Coordinates of C-alpha atoms in Angstrom, one line a residue:
X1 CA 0.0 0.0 0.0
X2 CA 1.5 3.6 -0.9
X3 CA 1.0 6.4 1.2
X4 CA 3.6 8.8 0.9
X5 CA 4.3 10.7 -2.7
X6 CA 7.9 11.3 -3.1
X7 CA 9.0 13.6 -5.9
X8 CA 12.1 13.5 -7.4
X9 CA 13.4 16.0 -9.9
X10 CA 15.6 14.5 -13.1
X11 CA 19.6 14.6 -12.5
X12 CA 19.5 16.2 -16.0
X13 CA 17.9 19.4 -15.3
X14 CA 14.5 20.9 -16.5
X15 CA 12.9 19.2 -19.5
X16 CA 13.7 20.7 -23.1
X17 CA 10.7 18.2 -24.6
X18 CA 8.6 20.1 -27.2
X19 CA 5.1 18.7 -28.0
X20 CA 2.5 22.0 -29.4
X21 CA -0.6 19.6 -28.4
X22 CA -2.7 22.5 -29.6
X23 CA -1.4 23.5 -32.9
X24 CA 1.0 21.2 -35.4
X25 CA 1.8 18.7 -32.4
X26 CA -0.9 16.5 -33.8
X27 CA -2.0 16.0 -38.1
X28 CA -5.0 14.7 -39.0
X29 CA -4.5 13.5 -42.9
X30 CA -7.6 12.6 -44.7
X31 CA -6.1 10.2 -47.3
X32 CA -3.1 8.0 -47.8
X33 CA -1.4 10.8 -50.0
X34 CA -2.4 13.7 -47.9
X35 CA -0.5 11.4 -44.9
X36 CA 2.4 10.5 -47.0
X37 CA 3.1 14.3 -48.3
X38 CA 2.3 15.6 -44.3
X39 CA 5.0 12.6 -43.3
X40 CA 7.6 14.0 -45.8
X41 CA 7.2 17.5 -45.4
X42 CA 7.3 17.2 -41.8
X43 CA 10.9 15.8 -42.2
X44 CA 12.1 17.8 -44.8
X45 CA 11.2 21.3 -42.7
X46 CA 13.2 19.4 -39.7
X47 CA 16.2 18.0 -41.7
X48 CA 16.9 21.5 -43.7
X49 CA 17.0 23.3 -40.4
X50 CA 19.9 20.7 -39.7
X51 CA 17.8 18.7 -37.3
X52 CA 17.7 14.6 -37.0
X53 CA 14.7 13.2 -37.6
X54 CA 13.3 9.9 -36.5
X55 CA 9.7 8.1 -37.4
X56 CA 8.0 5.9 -35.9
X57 CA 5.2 3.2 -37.8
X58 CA 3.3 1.2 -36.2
X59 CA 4.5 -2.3 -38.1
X60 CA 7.4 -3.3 -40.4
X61 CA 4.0 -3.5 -43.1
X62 CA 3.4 0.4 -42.7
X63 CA 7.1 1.2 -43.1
X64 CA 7.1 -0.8 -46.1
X65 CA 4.3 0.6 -47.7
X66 CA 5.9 4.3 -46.9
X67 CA 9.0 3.3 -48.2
X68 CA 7.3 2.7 -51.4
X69 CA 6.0 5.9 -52.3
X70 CA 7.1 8.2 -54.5
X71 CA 7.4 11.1 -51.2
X72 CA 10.1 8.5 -49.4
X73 CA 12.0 8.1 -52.9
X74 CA 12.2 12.4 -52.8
X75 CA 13.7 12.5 -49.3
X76 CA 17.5 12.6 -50.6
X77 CA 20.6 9.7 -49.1
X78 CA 20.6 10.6 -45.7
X79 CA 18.0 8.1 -44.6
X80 CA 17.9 5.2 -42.6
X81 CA 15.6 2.0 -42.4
X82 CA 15.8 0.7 -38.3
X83 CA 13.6 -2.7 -38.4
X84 CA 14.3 -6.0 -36.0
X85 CA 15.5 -8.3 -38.5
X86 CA 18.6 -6.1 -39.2
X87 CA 21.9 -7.6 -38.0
X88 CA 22.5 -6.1 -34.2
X89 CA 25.7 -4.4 -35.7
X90 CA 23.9 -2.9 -38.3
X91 CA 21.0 -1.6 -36.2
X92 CA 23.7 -0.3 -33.4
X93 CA 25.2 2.0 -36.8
X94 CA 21.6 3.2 -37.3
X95 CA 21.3 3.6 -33.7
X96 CA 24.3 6.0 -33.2
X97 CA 23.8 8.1 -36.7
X98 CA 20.0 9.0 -35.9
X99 CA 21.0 11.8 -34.1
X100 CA 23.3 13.5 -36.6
X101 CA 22.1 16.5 -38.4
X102 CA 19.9 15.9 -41.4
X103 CA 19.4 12.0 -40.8
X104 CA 16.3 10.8 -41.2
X105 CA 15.9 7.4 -39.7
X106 CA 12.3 5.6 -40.6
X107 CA 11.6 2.9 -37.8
X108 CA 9.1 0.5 -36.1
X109 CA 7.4 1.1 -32.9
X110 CA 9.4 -1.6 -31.4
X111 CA 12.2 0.7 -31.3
X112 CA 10.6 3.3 -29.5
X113 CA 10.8 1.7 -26.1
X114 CA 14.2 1.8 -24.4
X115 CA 16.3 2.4 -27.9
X116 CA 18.7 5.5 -26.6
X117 CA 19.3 7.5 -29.6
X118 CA 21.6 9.6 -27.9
X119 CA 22.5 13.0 -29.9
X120 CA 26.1 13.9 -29.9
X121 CA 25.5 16.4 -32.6
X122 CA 26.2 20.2 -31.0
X123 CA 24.3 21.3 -34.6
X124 CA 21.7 18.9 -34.0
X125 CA 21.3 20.4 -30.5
X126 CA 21.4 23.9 -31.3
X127 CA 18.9 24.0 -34.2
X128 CA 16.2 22.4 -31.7
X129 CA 17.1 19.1 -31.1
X130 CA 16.1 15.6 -32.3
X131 CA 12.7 15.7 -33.8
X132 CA 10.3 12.5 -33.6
X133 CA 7.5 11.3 -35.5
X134 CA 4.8 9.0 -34.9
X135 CA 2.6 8.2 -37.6
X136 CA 0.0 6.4 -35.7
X137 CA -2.2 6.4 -32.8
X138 CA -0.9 3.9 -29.7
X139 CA -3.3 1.6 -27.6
X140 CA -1.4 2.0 -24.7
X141 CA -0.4 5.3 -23.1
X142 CA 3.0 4.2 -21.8
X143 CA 4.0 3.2 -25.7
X144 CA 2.9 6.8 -26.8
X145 CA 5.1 8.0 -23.7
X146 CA 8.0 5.7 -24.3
X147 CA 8.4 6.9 -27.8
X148 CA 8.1 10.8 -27.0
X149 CA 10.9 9.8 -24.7
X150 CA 13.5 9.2 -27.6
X151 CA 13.8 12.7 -27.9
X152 CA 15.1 16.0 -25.4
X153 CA 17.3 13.0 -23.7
X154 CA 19.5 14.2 -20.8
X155 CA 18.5 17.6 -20.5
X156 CA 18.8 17.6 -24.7
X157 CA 16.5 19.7 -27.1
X158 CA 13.8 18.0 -29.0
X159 CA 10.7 17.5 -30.2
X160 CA 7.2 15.2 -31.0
X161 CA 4.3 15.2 -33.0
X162 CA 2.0 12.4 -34.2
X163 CA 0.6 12.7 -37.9
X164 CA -2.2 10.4 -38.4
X165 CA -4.2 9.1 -41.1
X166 CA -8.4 9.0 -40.4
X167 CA -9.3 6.0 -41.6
X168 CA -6.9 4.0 -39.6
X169 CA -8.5 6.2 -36.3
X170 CA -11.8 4.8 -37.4
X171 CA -10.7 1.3 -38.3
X172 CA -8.6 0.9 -35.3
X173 CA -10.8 3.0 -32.7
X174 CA -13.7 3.5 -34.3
X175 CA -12.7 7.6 -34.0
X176 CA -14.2 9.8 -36.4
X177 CA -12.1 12.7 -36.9

């Protein structure tokens, strides 16, 4: 039974997480294109002001089916694929680049719990920090909170935003948006 509250500050300082809940925080796209274009541009704006960028899909099926659109093919050679049947030694290299400026590393959700993509980057950190992406709405609270938590590390700079697609809110949660 609990019945004292202890609060204990982080070593590392006040937070420097950014998340505008209100205003571009979170996308609502109204078809596939719409998402895919939202996505992109989302990254581009982030990697041209010398930012690392990481996204998050929901399933190695949804990174797939991004990878093959015409948007991912624009993005330019600094981009990454992080999925679990790499190699350990070739996701640890995707690991430790993520946070370099203008990376872009496309991932699965399974990475966005515990997966410390530290940023080392002074450019990175001065420009606003690592910025994450999660294209899709989590059932459990603590996934959503685990994956915000790959960015503004150790007292770092950084930023979130989700960018969703409607129909998989009303397939998924029966949300209408």
């Amino acid at each position: 039974r609990l019945n004292k509250y202890i609060f204990v500050p982080s070593v590392y300082g006040e937070s420097n997480f950014h998340f505008d809940k209100a205003g571009d925080g979170i996308c609502f796209e109204s078809s596939k294109s719409n998402f895919y274009h939202k996505i992109s541009a989302e990254i581009v704006a982030a990697t041209k002001s010398k930012r690392a960028v990481i996204v998050f899909f929901r399933d190695r099926s949804k990174l797939d089916e991004f990878v093959g659109t015409a948007t991912y093919r624009q993005l330019g050679r600094h981009k990454s694929l992080l999925t679990e049947d790499m190699t350990p030694r070739d996701k640890d290299f995707v690991i430790n680049k993520a946070a370099t400026a203008g990376q872009i590393t496309l991932s699965t959700a399974v990475f966005g719990r515990g997966t410390d993509f530290f940023c080392k980057d002074d450019s990175v950190e001065k420009n606003g920090g690592v910025h994450i992406i999660q294209t899709f709405l989590s059932e459990e609270v603590s996934e959503e909170v685990q994956i915000q938590g790959r960015t503004a590390r150790q007292g770092k700079r950084g930023s979130y935003q989700m960018i969703l697609l409607e129909s998989e809110l009303e397939s998924d949660f029966g949300i209408k948006a």
